[in-house]
PDB file of C-alpha atoms in Angstrom:
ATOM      1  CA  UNK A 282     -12.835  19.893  -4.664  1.00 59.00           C
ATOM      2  CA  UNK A 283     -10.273  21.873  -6.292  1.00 59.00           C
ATOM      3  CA  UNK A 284      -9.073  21.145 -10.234  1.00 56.00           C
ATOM      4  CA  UNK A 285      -5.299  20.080  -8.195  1.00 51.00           C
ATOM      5  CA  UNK A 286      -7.383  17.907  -6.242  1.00 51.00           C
ATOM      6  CA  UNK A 287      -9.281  16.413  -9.205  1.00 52.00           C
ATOM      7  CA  UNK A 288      -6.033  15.920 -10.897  1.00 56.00           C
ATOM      8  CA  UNK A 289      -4.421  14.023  -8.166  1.00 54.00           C
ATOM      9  CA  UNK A 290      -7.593  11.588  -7.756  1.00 53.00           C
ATOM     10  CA  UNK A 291      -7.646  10.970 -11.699  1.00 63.00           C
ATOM     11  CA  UNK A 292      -3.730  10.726 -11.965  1.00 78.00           C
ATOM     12  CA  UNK A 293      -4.011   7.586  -8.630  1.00 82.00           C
ATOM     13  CA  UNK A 294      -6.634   5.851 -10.529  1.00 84.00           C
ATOM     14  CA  UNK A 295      -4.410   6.074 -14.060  1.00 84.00           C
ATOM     15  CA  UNK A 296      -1.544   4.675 -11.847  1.00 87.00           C
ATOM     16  CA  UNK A 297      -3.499   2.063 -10.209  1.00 88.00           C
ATOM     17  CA  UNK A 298      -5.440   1.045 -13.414  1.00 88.00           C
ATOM     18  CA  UNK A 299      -1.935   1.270 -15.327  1.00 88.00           C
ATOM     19  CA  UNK A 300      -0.648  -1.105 -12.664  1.00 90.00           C
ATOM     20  CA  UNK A 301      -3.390  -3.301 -12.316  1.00 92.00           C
ATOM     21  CA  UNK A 302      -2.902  -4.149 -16.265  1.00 91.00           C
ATOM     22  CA  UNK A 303       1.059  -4.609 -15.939  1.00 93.00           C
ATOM     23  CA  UNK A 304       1.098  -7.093 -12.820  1.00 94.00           C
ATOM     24  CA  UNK A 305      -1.780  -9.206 -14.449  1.00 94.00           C
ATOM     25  CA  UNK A 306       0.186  -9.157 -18.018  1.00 94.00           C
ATOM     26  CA  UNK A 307       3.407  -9.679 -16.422  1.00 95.00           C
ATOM     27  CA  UNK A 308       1.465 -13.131 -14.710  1.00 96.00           C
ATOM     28  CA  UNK A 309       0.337 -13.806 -17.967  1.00 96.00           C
ATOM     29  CA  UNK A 310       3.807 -13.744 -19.122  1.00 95.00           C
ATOM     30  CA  UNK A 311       5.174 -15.320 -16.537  1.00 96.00           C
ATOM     31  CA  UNK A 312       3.068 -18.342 -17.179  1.00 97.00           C
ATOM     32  CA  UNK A 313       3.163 -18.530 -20.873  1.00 96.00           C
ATOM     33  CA  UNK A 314       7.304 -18.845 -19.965  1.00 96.00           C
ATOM     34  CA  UNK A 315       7.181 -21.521 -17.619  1.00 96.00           C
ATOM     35  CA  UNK A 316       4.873 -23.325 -20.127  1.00 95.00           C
ATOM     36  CA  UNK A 317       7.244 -22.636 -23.016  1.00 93.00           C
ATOM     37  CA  UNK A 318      10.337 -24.195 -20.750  1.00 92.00           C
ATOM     38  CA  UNK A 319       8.046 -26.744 -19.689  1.00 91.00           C
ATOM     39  CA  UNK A 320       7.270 -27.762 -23.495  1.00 89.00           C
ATOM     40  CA  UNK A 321      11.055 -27.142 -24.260  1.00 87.00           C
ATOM     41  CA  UNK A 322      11.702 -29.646 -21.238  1.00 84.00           C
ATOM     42  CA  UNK A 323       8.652 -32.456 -22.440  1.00 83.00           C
ATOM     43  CA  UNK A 324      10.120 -32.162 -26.026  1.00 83.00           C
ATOM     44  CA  UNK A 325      13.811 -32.315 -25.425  1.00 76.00           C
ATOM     45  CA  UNK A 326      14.099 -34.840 -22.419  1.00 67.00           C
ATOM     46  CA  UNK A 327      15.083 -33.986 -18.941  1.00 60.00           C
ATOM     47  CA  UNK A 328      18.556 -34.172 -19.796  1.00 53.00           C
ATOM     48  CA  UNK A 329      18.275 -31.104 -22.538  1.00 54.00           C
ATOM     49  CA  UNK A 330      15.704 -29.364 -20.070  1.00 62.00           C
ATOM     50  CA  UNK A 331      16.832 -25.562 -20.531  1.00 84.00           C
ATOM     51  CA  UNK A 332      15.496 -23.537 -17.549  1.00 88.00           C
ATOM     52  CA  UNK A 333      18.422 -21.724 -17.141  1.00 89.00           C
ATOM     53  CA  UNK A 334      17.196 -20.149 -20.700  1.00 90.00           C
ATOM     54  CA  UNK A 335      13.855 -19.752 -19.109  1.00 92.00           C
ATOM     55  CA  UNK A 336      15.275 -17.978 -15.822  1.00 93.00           C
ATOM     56  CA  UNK A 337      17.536 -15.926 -18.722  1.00 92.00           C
ATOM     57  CA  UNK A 338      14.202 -14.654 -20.469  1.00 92.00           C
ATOM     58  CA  UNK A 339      12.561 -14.023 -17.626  1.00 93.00           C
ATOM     59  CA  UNK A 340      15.483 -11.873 -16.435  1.00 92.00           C
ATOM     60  CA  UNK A 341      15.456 -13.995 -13.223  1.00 93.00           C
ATOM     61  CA  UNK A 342      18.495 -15.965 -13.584  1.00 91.00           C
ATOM     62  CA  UNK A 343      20.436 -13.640 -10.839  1.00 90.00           C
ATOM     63  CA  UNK A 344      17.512 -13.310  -8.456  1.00 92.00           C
ATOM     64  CA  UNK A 345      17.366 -17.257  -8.848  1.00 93.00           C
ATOM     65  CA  UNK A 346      20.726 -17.624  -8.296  1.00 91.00           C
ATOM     66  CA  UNK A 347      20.842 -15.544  -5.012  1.00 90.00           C
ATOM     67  CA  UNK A 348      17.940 -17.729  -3.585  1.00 89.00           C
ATOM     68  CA  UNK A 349      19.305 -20.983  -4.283  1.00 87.00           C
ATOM     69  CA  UNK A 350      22.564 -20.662  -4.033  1.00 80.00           C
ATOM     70  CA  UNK A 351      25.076 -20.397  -7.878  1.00 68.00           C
ATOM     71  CA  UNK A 352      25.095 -23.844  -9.212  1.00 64.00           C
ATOM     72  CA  UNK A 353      27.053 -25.163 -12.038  1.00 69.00           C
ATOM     73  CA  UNK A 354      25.028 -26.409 -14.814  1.00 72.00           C
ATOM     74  CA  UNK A 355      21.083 -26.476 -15.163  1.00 81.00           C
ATOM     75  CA  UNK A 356      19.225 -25.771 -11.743  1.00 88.00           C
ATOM     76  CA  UNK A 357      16.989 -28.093 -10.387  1.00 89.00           C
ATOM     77  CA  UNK A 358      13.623 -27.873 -12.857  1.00 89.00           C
ATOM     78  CA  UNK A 359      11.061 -27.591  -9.691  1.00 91.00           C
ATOM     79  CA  UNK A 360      13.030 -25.411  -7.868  1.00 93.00           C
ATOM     80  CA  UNK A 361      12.737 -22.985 -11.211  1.00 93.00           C
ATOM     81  CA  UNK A 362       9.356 -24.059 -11.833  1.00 95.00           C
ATOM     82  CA  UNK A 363       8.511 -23.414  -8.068  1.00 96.00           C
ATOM     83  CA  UNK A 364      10.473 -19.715  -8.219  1.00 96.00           C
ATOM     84  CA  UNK A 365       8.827 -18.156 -11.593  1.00 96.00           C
ATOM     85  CA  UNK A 366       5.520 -19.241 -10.434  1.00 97.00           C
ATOM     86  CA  UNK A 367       4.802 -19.054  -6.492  1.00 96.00           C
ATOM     87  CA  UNK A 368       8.167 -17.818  -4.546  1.00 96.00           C
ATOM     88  CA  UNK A 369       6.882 -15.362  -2.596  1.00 93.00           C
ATOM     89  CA  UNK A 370      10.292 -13.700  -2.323  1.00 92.00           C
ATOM     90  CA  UNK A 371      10.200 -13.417  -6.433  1.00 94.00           C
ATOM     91  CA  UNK A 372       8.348 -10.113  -6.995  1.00 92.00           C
ATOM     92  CA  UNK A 373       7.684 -11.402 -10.946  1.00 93.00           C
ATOM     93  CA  UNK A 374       6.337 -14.545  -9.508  1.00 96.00           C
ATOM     94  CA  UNK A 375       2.660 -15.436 -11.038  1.00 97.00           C
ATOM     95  CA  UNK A 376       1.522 -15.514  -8.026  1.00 97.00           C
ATOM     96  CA  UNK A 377       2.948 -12.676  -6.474  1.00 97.00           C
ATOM     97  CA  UNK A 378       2.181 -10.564 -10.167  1.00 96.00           C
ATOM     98  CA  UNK A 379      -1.470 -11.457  -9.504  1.00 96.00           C
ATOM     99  CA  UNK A 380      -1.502 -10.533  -5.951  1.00 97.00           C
ATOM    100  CA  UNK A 381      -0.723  -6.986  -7.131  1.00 97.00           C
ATOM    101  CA  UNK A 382      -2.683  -6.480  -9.652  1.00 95.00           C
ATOM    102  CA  UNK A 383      -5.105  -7.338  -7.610  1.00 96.00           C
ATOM    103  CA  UNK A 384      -4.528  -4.949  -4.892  1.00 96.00           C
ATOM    104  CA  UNK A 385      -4.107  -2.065  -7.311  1.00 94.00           C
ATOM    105  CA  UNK A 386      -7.253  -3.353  -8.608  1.00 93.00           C
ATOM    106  CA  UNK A 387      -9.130  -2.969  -4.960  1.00 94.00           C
ATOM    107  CA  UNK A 388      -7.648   0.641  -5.108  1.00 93.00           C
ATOM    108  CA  UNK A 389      -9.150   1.598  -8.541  1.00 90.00           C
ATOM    109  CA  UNK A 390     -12.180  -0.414  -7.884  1.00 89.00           C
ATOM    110  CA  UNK A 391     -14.830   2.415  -8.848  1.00 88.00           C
ATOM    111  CA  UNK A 392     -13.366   2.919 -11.930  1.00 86.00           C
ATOM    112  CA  UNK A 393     -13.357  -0.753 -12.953  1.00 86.00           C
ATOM    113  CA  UNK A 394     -16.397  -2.524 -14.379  1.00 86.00           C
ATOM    114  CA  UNK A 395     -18.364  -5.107 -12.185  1.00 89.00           C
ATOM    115  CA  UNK A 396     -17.186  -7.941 -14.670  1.00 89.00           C
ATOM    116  CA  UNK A 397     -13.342  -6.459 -14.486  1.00 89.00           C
ATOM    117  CA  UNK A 398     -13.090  -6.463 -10.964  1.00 91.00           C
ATOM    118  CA  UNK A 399     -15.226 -10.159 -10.640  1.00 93.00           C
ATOM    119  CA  UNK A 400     -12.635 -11.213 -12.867  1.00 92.00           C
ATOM    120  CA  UNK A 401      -9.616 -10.019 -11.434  1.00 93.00           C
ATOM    121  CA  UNK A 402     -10.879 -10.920  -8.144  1.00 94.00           C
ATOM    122  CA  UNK A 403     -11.909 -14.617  -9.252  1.00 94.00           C
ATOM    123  CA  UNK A 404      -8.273 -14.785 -11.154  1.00 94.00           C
ATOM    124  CA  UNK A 405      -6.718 -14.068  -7.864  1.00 95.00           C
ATOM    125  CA  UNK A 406      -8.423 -15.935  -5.423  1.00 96.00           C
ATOM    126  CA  UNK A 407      -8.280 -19.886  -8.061  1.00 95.00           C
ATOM    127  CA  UNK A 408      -4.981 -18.975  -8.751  1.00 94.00           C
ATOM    128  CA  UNK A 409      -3.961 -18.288  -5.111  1.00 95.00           C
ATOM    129  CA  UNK A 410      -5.570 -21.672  -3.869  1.00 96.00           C
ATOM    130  CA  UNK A 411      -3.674 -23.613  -7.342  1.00 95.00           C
ATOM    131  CA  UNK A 412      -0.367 -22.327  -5.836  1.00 96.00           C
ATOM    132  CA  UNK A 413      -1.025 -22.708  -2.239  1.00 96.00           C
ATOM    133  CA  UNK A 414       1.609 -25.471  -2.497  1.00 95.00           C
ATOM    134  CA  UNK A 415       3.894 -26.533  -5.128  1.00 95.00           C
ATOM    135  CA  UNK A 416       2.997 -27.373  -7.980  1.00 95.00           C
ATOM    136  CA  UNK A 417       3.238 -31.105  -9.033  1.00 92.00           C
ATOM    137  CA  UNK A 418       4.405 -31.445 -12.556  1.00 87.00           C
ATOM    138  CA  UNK A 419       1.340 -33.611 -13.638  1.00 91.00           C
ATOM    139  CA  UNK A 420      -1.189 -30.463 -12.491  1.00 95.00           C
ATOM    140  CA  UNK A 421       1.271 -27.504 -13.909  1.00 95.00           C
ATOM    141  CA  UNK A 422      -0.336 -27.459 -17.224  1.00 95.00           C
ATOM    142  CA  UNK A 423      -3.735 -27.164 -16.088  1.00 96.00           C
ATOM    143  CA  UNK A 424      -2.836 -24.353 -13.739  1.00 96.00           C
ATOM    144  CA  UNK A 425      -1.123 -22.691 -15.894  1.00 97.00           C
ATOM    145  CA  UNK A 426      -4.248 -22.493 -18.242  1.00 96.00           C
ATOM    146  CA  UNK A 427      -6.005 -21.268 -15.717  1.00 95.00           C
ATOM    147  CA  UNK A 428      -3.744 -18.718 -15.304  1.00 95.00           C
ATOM    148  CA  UNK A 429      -3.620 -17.980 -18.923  1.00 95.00           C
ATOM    149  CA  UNK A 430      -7.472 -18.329 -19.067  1.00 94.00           C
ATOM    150  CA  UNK A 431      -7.934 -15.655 -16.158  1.00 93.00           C
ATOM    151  CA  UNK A 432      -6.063 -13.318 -17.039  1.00 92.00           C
ATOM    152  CA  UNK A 433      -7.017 -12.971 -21.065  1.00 91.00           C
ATOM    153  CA  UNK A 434     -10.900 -12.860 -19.850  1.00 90.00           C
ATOM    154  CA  UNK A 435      -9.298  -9.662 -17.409  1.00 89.00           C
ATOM    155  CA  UNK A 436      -7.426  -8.479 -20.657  1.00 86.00           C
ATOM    156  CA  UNK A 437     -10.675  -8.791 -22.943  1.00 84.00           C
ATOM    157  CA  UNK A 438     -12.727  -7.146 -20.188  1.00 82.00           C
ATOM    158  CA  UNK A 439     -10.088  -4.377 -19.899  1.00 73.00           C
ATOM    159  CA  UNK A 440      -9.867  -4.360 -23.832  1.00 73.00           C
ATOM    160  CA  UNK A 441     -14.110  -4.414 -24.232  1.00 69.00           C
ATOM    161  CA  UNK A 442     -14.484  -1.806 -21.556  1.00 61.00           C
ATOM    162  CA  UNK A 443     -11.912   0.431 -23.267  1.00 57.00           C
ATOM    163  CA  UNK A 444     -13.314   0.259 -26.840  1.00 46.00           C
ATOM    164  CA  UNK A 445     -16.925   0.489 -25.798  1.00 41.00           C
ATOM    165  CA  UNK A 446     -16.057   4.224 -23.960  1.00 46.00           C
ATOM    166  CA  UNK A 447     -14.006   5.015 -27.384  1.00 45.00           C
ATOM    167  CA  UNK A 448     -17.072   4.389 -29.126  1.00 41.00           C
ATOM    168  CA  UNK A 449     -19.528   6.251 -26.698  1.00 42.00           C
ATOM    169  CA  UNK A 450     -16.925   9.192 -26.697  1.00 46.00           C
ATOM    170  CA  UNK A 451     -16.985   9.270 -30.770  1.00 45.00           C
ATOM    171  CA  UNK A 452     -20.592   9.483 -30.981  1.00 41.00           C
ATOM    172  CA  UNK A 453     -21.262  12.396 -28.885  1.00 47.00           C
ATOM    173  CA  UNK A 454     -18.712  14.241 -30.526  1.00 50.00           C
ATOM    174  CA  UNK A 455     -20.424  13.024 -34.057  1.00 46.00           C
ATOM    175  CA  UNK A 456     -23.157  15.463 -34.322  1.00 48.00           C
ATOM    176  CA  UNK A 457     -24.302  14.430 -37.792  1.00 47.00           C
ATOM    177  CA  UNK A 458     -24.300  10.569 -37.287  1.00 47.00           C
ATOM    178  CA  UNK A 459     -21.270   9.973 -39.644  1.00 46.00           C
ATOM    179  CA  UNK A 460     -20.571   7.013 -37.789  1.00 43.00           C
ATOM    180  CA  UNK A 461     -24.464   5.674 -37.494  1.00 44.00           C
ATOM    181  CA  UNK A 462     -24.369   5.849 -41.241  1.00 48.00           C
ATOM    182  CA  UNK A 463     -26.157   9.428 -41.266  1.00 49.00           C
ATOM    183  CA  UNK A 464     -28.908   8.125 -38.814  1.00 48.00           C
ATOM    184  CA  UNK A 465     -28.793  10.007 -35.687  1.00 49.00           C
ATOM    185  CA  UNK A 466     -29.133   8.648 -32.157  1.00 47.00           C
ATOM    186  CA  UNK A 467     -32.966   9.171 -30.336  1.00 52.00           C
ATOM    187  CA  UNK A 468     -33.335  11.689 -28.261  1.00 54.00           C
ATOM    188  CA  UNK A 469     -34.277  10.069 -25.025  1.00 50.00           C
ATOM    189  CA  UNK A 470     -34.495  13.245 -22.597  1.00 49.00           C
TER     190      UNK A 470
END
């Protein structure tokens, strides 16, 4: 294998793992918005419901728009519920943000932990069956704390599996133990 060839292979599983982290934070903030709207909506009445602001934030108002057709006024709360979290046609959806992140995950798979890729790969498939149909309005906190759930554990994972390499990478380049407090590491060769 060439050094080109090496650099293509490690620049694909950058991309991929870059990828895999932005889908799965954008369904993370994807759900943390409809729960926000859905708070604004419990606390202000249905009349004061703002999910035009919510379709606004989530820079979905035009792509909502084009779907259901430009309405006057505030648009139908499940139909905006429905469209940030499972629309297939919606590629910011939570479920369609997980979906990806998921296959970008399969395509980096060797370079992910065994607890990453359980994780991303148990995210998916609960999350997937939760939005299977739509949501009713009773269940739409719990899934969306699953959602939430799932995807900080991926996050943490990600985070854990990040630091514990930055640590393994400082020692070896620590010959005099600085960071063991002046102990050195055994010699296990």
């Amino acid at each position: 294998m060439t050094a080109h060839s090496r650099t293509i292979l490690l620049g694909r599983t950058a991309d991929g793992l870059f990828w895999m982290a932005r889908h799965i934070e954008r369904a993370e903030a994807m759900a943390r918005l409809i729960d926000a709207g859905l708070h604004m909506a419990l606390t202000r009445g249905a009349a004061e419901a703002n999910w035009r602001s919510v379709l606004d934030s989530a820079g979905m108002a035009g792509a909502f728009a084009a779907r259901h057709g430009e309405a006057e006024g505030e648009p139908d709360p499940a139909a905006a519920i429905d469209f940030l979290l499972r629309d297939p046609d919606n590629p910011s959806s939570v479920s369609n943000a997980l979906t990806q992140g998921r296959t970008n995950a399969r395509m980096v798979r060797t370079a992910l932990s065994r607890d990453a890729w359980e994780a991303v790969n148990e995210a998916w498939r609960r999350v997937s069956a939760d939005l299977a149909r739509p949501v009713p309005e009773a269940n739409l906190p719990a899934v969306l704390a699953r959602v939430k759930q799932a995807t900080a554990l991926i996050r943490d994972l990600r985070e854990t599996n990040s630091s514990l390499g930055s640590v393994a990478g400082r020692l070896e380049e620590d010959p005099f133990g600085t960071l063991l407090g002046g102990r050195q590491l055994p010699d296990y060769e």
